[in-house]
Short mmCIF file of C-alpha atoms and ligand atoms in Angstrom, two decimals:
data_model
loop_
_atom_site.label_atom_id
_atom_site.label_comp_id
_atom_site.label_asym_id
_atom_site.label_seq_id
_atom_site.Cartn_x
_atom_site.Cartn_y
_atom_site.Cartn_z
CA ALA A 13 -160.38 -31.49 -214.04
CA LYS A 14 -159.81 -33.65 -217.07
CA ALA A 15 -162.19 -36.34 -218.23
CA THR A 16 -160.99 -37.31 -221.67
CA GLY A 17 -161.22 -40.59 -223.54
CA LYS A 18 -158.42 -42.16 -221.55
CA SER A 19 -158.73 -45.50 -219.85
CA ARG A 20 -158.39 -43.96 -216.40
CA CYS A 21 -160.09 -40.93 -214.95
CA VAL A 22 -157.39 -38.55 -213.83
CA VAL A 23 -157.98 -35.12 -212.43
CA TYR A 24 -155.07 -32.78 -211.97
CA SER A 25 -155.32 -30.50 -209.02
CA ALA A 26 -152.83 -28.41 -207.12
CA ARG A 27 -154.56 -29.24 -203.85
CA ASP A 28 -153.58 -32.18 -201.72
CA ASN A 29 -156.09 -32.78 -198.96
CA GLY A 30 -154.43 -34.15 -195.88
CA PRO A 31 -154.90 -37.52 -194.24
CA PRO A 32 -154.67 -40.91 -195.97
CA ALA A 33 -157.87 -42.31 -197.46
CA HIS A 34 -158.51 -44.99 -194.81
CA ASP A 35 -158.74 -42.29 -192.16
CA ILE A 36 -161.36 -40.19 -193.79
CA SER A 37 -164.81 -40.84 -195.13
CA LEU A 38 -165.45 -42.67 -198.35
CA GLU A 39 -166.70 -39.43 -199.80
CA ALA A 40 -163.47 -37.56 -199.15
CA ALA A 41 -161.54 -40.57 -200.46
CA MET A 42 -163.46 -40.30 -203.73
CA PHE A 43 -162.02 -36.92 -204.56
CA SER A 44 -158.46 -38.14 -204.15
CA ALA A 45 -159.41 -41.33 -206.03
CA VAL A 46 -160.37 -39.19 -209.00
CA ARG A 47 -157.03 -37.38 -208.84
CA GLU A 48 -155.12 -40.63 -208.44
CA GLY A 49 -156.89 -42.38 -211.30
CA GLU A 50 -158.34 -45.15 -209.12
CA PHE A 51 -161.57 -45.39 -211.15
CA LEU A 52 -161.60 -47.99 -213.91
CA LEU A 53 -164.09 -49.31 -216.40
CA TYR A 54 -164.99 -52.97 -216.71
CA TYR A 55 -167.02 -54.38 -219.56
CA GLN A 56 -169.60 -57.16 -219.37
CA PRO A 57 -170.51 -59.03 -222.58
CA ILE A 58 -174.10 -58.83 -223.83
CA VAL A 59 -174.53 -61.93 -225.96
CA SER A 60 -176.99 -63.46 -228.37
CA ALA A 61 -179.11 -65.93 -226.38
CA ARG A 62 -179.11 -68.33 -229.33
CA THR A 63 -175.46 -68.24 -230.49
CA ARG A 64 -173.76 -66.76 -227.39
CA LYS A 65 -171.78 -64.51 -229.68
CA ILE A 66 -170.85 -61.14 -228.14
CA GLU A 67 -173.04 -58.37 -229.56
CA GLY A 68 -172.03 -55.59 -227.21
CA PHE A 69 -170.77 -54.67 -223.76
CA GLU A 70 -172.17 -52.88 -220.73
CA THR A 71 -169.72 -50.45 -219.17
CA LEU A 72 -169.47 -50.88 -215.39
CA MET A 73 -167.45 -48.58 -213.21
CA ARG A 74 -164.96 -49.87 -210.67
CA TRP A 75 -163.06 -48.15 -207.87
CA LYS A 76 -159.81 -49.82 -207.03
CA HIS A 77 -158.89 -48.31 -203.68
CA PRO A 78 -155.26 -48.89 -202.59
CA THR A 79 -156.22 -50.24 -199.14
CA LEU A 80 -159.98 -50.94 -199.27
CA GLY A 81 -159.66 -52.93 -202.49
CA MET A 82 -162.56 -52.88 -204.96
CA VAL A 83 -165.29 -50.58 -203.67
CA PRO A 84 -168.62 -51.68 -205.22
CA PRO A 85 -170.50 -49.11 -207.33
CA ALA A 86 -173.56 -49.66 -205.13
CA ARG A 87 -171.53 -47.88 -202.43
CA PHE A 88 -169.86 -45.07 -204.35
CA ILE A 89 -172.38 -44.18 -207.12
CA PRO A 90 -175.04 -42.95 -204.64
CA ILE A 91 -172.42 -40.73 -202.96
CA ALA A 92 -171.25 -39.38 -206.32
CA GLU A 93 -174.88 -38.74 -207.23
CA THR A 94 -175.31 -36.69 -204.05
CA ASN A 95 -172.15 -34.61 -204.25
CA GLY A 96 -172.23 -34.13 -208.01
CA LEU A 97 -169.03 -36.03 -208.75
CA ILE A 98 -171.16 -38.33 -210.93
CA ASN A 99 -171.16 -35.64 -213.62
CA LEU A 100 -167.38 -35.83 -213.88
CA LEU A 101 -167.17 -39.62 -213.52
CA GLY A 102 -170.09 -40.21 -215.85
CA ALA A 103 -168.68 -37.92 -218.53
CA TRP A 104 -165.35 -39.70 -218.34
CA ALA A 105 -167.04 -43.13 -218.51
CA LEU A 106 -169.11 -42.18 -221.55
CA LYS A 107 -166.13 -40.86 -223.48
CA ALA A 108 -163.74 -43.63 -222.47
CA ALA A 109 -166.30 -46.34 -223.27
CA CYS A 110 -166.90 -45.00 -226.79
CA VAL A 111 -163.15 -44.89 -227.43
CA GLN A 112 -162.82 -48.41 -225.98
CA LEU A 113 -165.53 -49.76 -228.28
CA ARG A 114 -163.46 -48.85 -231.34
CA GLN A 115 -160.61 -50.97 -229.98
CA PHE A 116 -163.00 -53.87 -229.29
CA GLU A 117 -164.27 -53.61 -232.87
CA GLN A 118 -160.76 -53.68 -234.28
CA ALA A 119 -160.07 -56.87 -232.33
CA ALA A 120 -163.38 -58.45 -233.34
CA ARG A 121 -163.34 -57.12 -236.91
CA ARG A 122 -167.09 -56.56 -236.77
CA GLU A 123 -169.60 -54.05 -235.48
CA LEU A 124 -170.44 -54.14 -231.78
CA TYR A 125 -172.32 -51.80 -229.49
CA ILE A 126 -171.54 -50.20 -226.17
CA SER A 127 -174.00 -49.62 -223.36
CA VAL A 128 -173.31 -46.95 -220.74
CA ASN A 129 -175.17 -46.28 -217.48
CA ILE A 130 -176.39 -42.70 -217.15
CA SER A 131 -177.33 -41.57 -213.66
CA PRO A 132 -180.41 -39.38 -213.06
CA ARG A 133 -178.32 -36.33 -212.22
CA GLN A 134 -176.10 -36.80 -215.26
CA PHE A 135 -179.12 -37.16 -217.55
CA ARG A 136 -180.60 -33.93 -216.20
CA SER A 137 -177.34 -31.99 -216.41
CA ASP A 138 -177.14 -29.08 -218.88
CA LYS A 139 -173.83 -30.47 -220.12
CA PHE A 140 -175.15 -33.93 -220.94
CA LEU A 141 -175.69 -33.37 -224.67
CA ASP A 142 -172.28 -31.71 -225.04
CA VAL A 143 -170.64 -34.68 -223.34
CA LEU A 144 -172.53 -37.05 -225.61
CA ASP A 145 -171.43 -35.13 -228.72
CA GLU A 146 -167.85 -35.07 -227.49
CA ALA A 147 -167.89 -38.83 -226.83
CA LEU A 148 -169.10 -39.48 -230.38
CA ALA A 149 -166.66 -36.97 -231.86
CA ILE A 150 -163.49 -38.19 -230.12
CA SER A 151 -164.29 -41.86 -230.78
CA GLY A 152 -165.64 -41.38 -234.29
CA MET A 153 -168.30 -43.88 -233.34
CA PRO A 154 -171.74 -43.65 -234.98
CA GLY A 155 -174.45 -42.80 -232.46
CA ARG A 156 -176.47 -45.89 -233.36
CA GLN A 157 -173.81 -48.08 -231.72
CA LEU A 158 -174.34 -46.38 -228.37
CA VAL A 159 -176.98 -47.41 -225.86
CA LEU A 160 -177.68 -45.18 -222.87
CA GLU A 161 -179.06 -47.09 -219.87
CA ILE A 162 -181.43 -45.09 -217.72
CA THR A 163 -183.96 -46.19 -215.16
CA GLU A 164 -187.70 -45.64 -215.13
CA GLY A 165 -187.10 -43.26 -212.23
CA THR A 166 -184.74 -41.08 -214.30
CA LEU A 167 -187.51 -40.53 -216.84
CA MET A 168 -190.33 -40.10 -214.40
CA VAL A 169 -188.94 -37.60 -211.84
CA ASP A 170 -189.56 -34.89 -214.40
CA PRO A 171 -191.13 -36.41 -217.52
CA ALA A 172 -191.50 -33.10 -219.33
CA HIS A 173 -187.82 -32.33 -218.95
CA ALA A 174 -186.89 -35.90 -219.96
CA GLU A 175 -188.98 -35.47 -223.07
CA THR A 176 -187.11 -32.30 -224.00
CA ILE A 177 -183.73 -33.96 -223.52
CA LEU A 178 -184.74 -36.98 -225.58
CA GLU A 179 -186.13 -34.78 -228.35
CA ARG A 180 -182.90 -32.83 -228.50
CA MET A 181 -180.96 -36.11 -228.53
CA ALA A 182 -182.86 -37.52 -231.49
CA GLY A 183 -180.33 -36.48 -234.14
CA ARG A 184 -177.53 -38.45 -232.43
CA GLU A 185 -179.28 -41.79 -232.97
CA ALA A 186 -178.10 -43.14 -229.61
CA ARG A 187 -180.60 -45.67 -228.29
CA ILE A 188 -182.27 -45.58 -224.88
CA ALA A 189 -182.49 -48.68 -222.71
CA ILE A 190 -184.68 -48.94 -219.64
CA ASP A 191 -182.43 -50.41 -216.96
CA ASP A 192 -183.84 -52.66 -214.21
CA PHE A 193 -187.10 -52.82 -216.17
CA GLY A 194 -190.08 -53.72 -214.03
CA THR A 195 -188.62 -52.67 -210.68
CA GLY A 196 -189.39 -48.93 -210.80
CA TYR A 197 -192.66 -47.30 -211.78
CA SER A 198 -195.72 -49.44 -212.21
CA SER A 199 -197.06 -47.40 -215.11
CA LEU A 200 -196.14 -48.39 -218.65
CA ALA A 201 -197.28 -45.04 -220.04
CA TYR A 202 -193.70 -43.87 -220.46
CA LEU A 203 -193.14 -46.59 -223.10
CA LYS A 204 -195.64 -44.72 -225.24
CA ARG A 205 -194.36 -41.26 -224.44
CA PHE A 206 -190.60 -41.74 -224.88
CA PRO A 207 -188.51 -43.18 -227.73
CA ILE A 208 -187.29 -46.33 -225.93
CA SER A 209 -185.39 -49.04 -227.88
CA VAL A 210 -184.29 -51.61 -225.30
CA LEU A 211 -185.72 -53.15 -222.12
CA LYS A 212 -183.25 -54.63 -219.68
CA VAL A 213 -185.18 -57.10 -217.57
CA ASP A 214 -183.98 -56.96 -214.00
CA ARG A 215 -182.31 -59.99 -212.45
CA ALA A 216 -185.15 -60.10 -209.90
CA PHE A 217 -187.33 -61.68 -212.63
CA ILE A 218 -184.58 -63.96 -213.94
CA LYS A 219 -183.01 -65.48 -210.87
CA ASP A 220 -185.82 -67.94 -210.05
CA LEU A 221 -186.24 -69.16 -213.63
CA PRO A 222 -187.14 -71.70 -214.82
CA GLY A 223 -188.76 -72.95 -211.59
CA SER A 224 -190.93 -69.94 -210.80
CA SER A 225 -194.09 -69.88 -212.92
CA LYS A 226 -194.76 -66.28 -211.93
CA ASP A 227 -191.38 -65.12 -213.19
CA ALA A 228 -191.83 -67.17 -216.36
CA ALA A 229 -195.19 -65.44 -216.91
CA ILE A 230 -193.63 -62.00 -216.33
CA CYS A 231 -190.81 -62.76 -218.80
CA ASN A 232 -193.35 -63.95 -221.38
CA ALA A 233 -195.38 -60.79 -220.94
CA VAL A 234 -192.34 -58.52 -221.24
CA LEU A 235 -191.14 -60.35 -224.37
CA ASP A 236 -194.59 -60.12 -225.88
CA LEU A 237 -194.86 -56.43 -225.07
CA ALA A 238 -191.40 -55.83 -226.56
CA ARG A 239 -192.31 -57.66 -229.78
CA HIS A 240 -195.42 -55.55 -230.25
CA LEU A 241 -193.61 -52.30 -229.50
CA ASP A 242 -190.58 -53.31 -231.57
CA LEU A 243 -188.15 -53.15 -228.64
CA SER A 244 -185.20 -55.43 -227.93
CA VAL A 245 -184.93 -57.23 -224.63
CA VAL A 246 -181.78 -57.97 -222.65
CA ALA A 247 -182.19 -60.39 -219.74
CA GLU A 248 -179.87 -59.36 -216.91
CA GLY A 249 -178.10 -61.53 -214.36
CA VAL A 250 -178.31 -64.85 -216.23
CA GLU A 251 -176.27 -67.31 -214.18
CA THR A 252 -177.35 -70.79 -215.27
CA GLU A 253 -177.79 -72.84 -218.43
CA ASP A 254 -181.41 -73.49 -217.42
CA GLN A 255 -182.10 -69.77 -217.25
CA LEU A 256 -180.49 -69.18 -220.63
CA GLY A 257 -182.40 -72.08 -222.17
CA CYS A 258 -185.69 -70.86 -220.75
CA LEU A 259 -185.12 -67.32 -222.08
CA ALA A 260 -183.92 -68.44 -225.54
CA GLU A 261 -186.96 -70.70 -225.83
CA ARG A 262 -189.22 -67.74 -225.12
CA GLY A 263 -187.57 -65.68 -227.86
CA CYS A 264 -185.37 -63.42 -225.73
CA HIS A 265 -182.58 -62.24 -228.05
CA TYR A 266 -179.94 -60.93 -225.68
CA VAL A 267 -178.65 -62.09 -222.32
CA GLN A 268 -176.06 -60.75 -219.94
CA GLY A 269 -174.78 -62.44 -216.81
CA TYR A 270 -172.09 -64.43 -215.07
CA LEU A 271 -172.90 -67.48 -217.23
CA THR A 272 -171.76 -65.80 -220.44
CA GLY A 273 -169.21 -63.39 -218.97
CA LYS A 274 -168.57 -61.39 -215.81
CA PRO A 275 -167.61 -57.71 -215.98
CA MET A 276 -163.96 -57.74 -217.13
CA PRO A 277 -161.10 -55.36 -217.83
CA PRO A 278 -160.58 -54.39 -221.50
CA HIS A 279 -157.73 -56.81 -222.27
CA VAL A 280 -159.83 -59.75 -221.04
CA ALA A 281 -162.77 -58.52 -223.13
CA ILE A 282 -160.51 -58.47 -226.19
CA ALA A 283 -159.43 -62.05 -225.46
CA ALA A 284 -163.11 -63.03 -225.21
CA LEU A 285 -163.78 -61.42 -228.60
CA ASN A 286 -160.88 -63.36 -230.11
CA ASP A 287 -162.27 -66.61 -228.66
CA ASP A 288 -165.59 -65.74 -230.30
CA MET A 289 -163.92 -65.52 -233.72
CA TYR A 290 -162.61 -69.06 -233.74
CA GLU A 291 -165.76 -70.79 -232.59
P1 C2E B 2 -176.80 -52.30 -213.20
O1 C2E B 2 -176.68 -51.22 -214.21
O2 C2E B 2 -178.13 -52.96 -213.06
O3 C2E B 2 -175.66 -53.33 -213.59
C1 C2E B 2 -175.78 -54.72 -213.47
C2 C2E B 2 -175.13 -55.22 -212.21
O4 C2E B 2 -175.34 -56.63 -212.11
C3 C2E B 2 -173.62 -55.05 -212.20
O5 C2E B 2 -173.24 -54.81 -210.84
C4 C2E B 2 -173.11 -56.41 -212.66
O6 C2E B 2 -171.80 -56.69 -212.25
C5 C2E B 2 -174.12 -57.29 -211.97
N1 C2E B 2 -174.25 -58.59 -212.63
C6 C2E B 2 -174.04 -58.89 -213.93
N2 C2E B 2 -174.30 -60.19 -214.19
C7 C2E B 2 -174.69 -60.74 -212.99
C8 C2E B 2 -175.09 -62.05 -212.60
O7 C2E B 2 -175.14 -63.00 -213.39
N3 C2E B 2 -175.43 -62.22 -211.29
C9 C2E B 2 -175.39 -61.21 -210.38
N4 C2E B 2 -175.71 -61.45 -209.13
N5 C2E B 2 -175.01 -59.94 -210.73
C10 C2E B 2 -174.67 -59.72 -212.02
P2 C2E B 2 -172.15 -53.71 -210.47
O8 C2E B 2 -171.08 -53.68 -211.52
O9 C2E B 2 -171.78 -53.94 -209.05
O10 C2E B 2 -172.97 -52.36 -210.59
C11 C2E B 2 -174.04 -52.09 -209.73
C12 C2E B 2 -174.80 -50.88 -210.18
O11 C2E B 2 -174.01 -49.70 -210.08
C13 C2E B 2 -175.24 -50.95 -211.63
O12 C2E B 2 -176.38 -51.75 -211.76
C14 C2E B 2 -175.49 -49.47 -211.92
O13 C2E B 2 -176.75 -49.08 -211.42
C15 C2E B 2 -174.41 -48.82 -211.09
N6 C2E B 2 -173.26 -48.47 -211.99
C16 C2E B 2 -172.20 -49.22 -212.33
N7 C2E B 2 -171.39 -48.54 -213.17
C17 C2E B 2 -171.96 -47.34 -213.36
C18 C2E B 2 -171.61 -46.16 -214.13
O14 C2E B 2 -170.61 -46.10 -214.87
N8 C2E B 2 -172.49 -45.10 -214.05
C19 C2E B 2 -173.62 -45.13 -213.30
N9 C2E B 2 -174.41 -44.05 -213.25
N10 C2E B 2 -173.97 -46.21 -212.58
C20 C2E B 2 -173.16 -47.31 -212.61
CA1 CA B 3 -177.15 -51.01 -216.27
CA1 CA B 4 -179.70 -53.36 -214.56
CA1 CA B 5 -179.61 -53.27 -211.12
#
């Protein structure tokens, strides 16, 4: 199996397992998809709420199946998490995304950052730190430009182990973002225990803004908490001007959502960066 910094995940194998993908389960199809290079990476802009300038990108995996079309990650990531394929796919995504960021930076002629989703199983894997080091080495990217998105659940299944991993990671300077913030564990104790840098506020708290006073209160509280703990906040799933306005007004620095850019293939992301330059 090969998971290098290439733009497609390709695994070379002498085996060829039988029937065409539409006849067999999604899980079986995934193994051939890896061999055939059907997994791709899309990139969604994370922008400044005030200027709308692109500050970074979140890496989002896509599976372009020859007959099923685009299979959503909500369907294939849980399967990959169960059968372990996530370690291979996740390693490839991390390396390819770091390499991709360098190309984005050349197009933009400024520093950007790249955010990569790390699944619970990948985070716990013995190989995780080696993969991280390899991603930084092959891309030549400084660790501080990398954000690893993990969920509250990933930290809290085994907090002691998570602590060890994060301690060992410290020298790399990669930042940790809490993905889907507010939807997992009710305790905030982990914010004290772990070196967190970014909170990504789940779309659940954004989608009814500005009308919902409860959601507005939750956003205010999260922004306030973040200010006091010196964390940055990214509001996820921003779809309307009203939502953006409401968040910017409350001092939210970063937003991500269909309003300011859907997940896109690399060449479209480069075009978006070029548009940014001439504004
Ligand atoms: P996530 O990490 O919370 O990613 C955000 C999801 O929200 C993405 O869905 C994105 O396309 C979607 N989104 C962005 N802006 C908007 C918006 O304005 N409105 C709405 N309705 N949705 C928006 P996507 O790409 O389908 O990914 C779903 C989930 O799959 C991700 O949720 C993440 O948990 C997982 N995933 C995706 N790529 C990877 C990967 O490379 N590794 C791992 N471990 N998980 C991944
Ligand atoms: Ca994410
Ligand atoms: Ca999220
Ligand atoms: Ca989510």
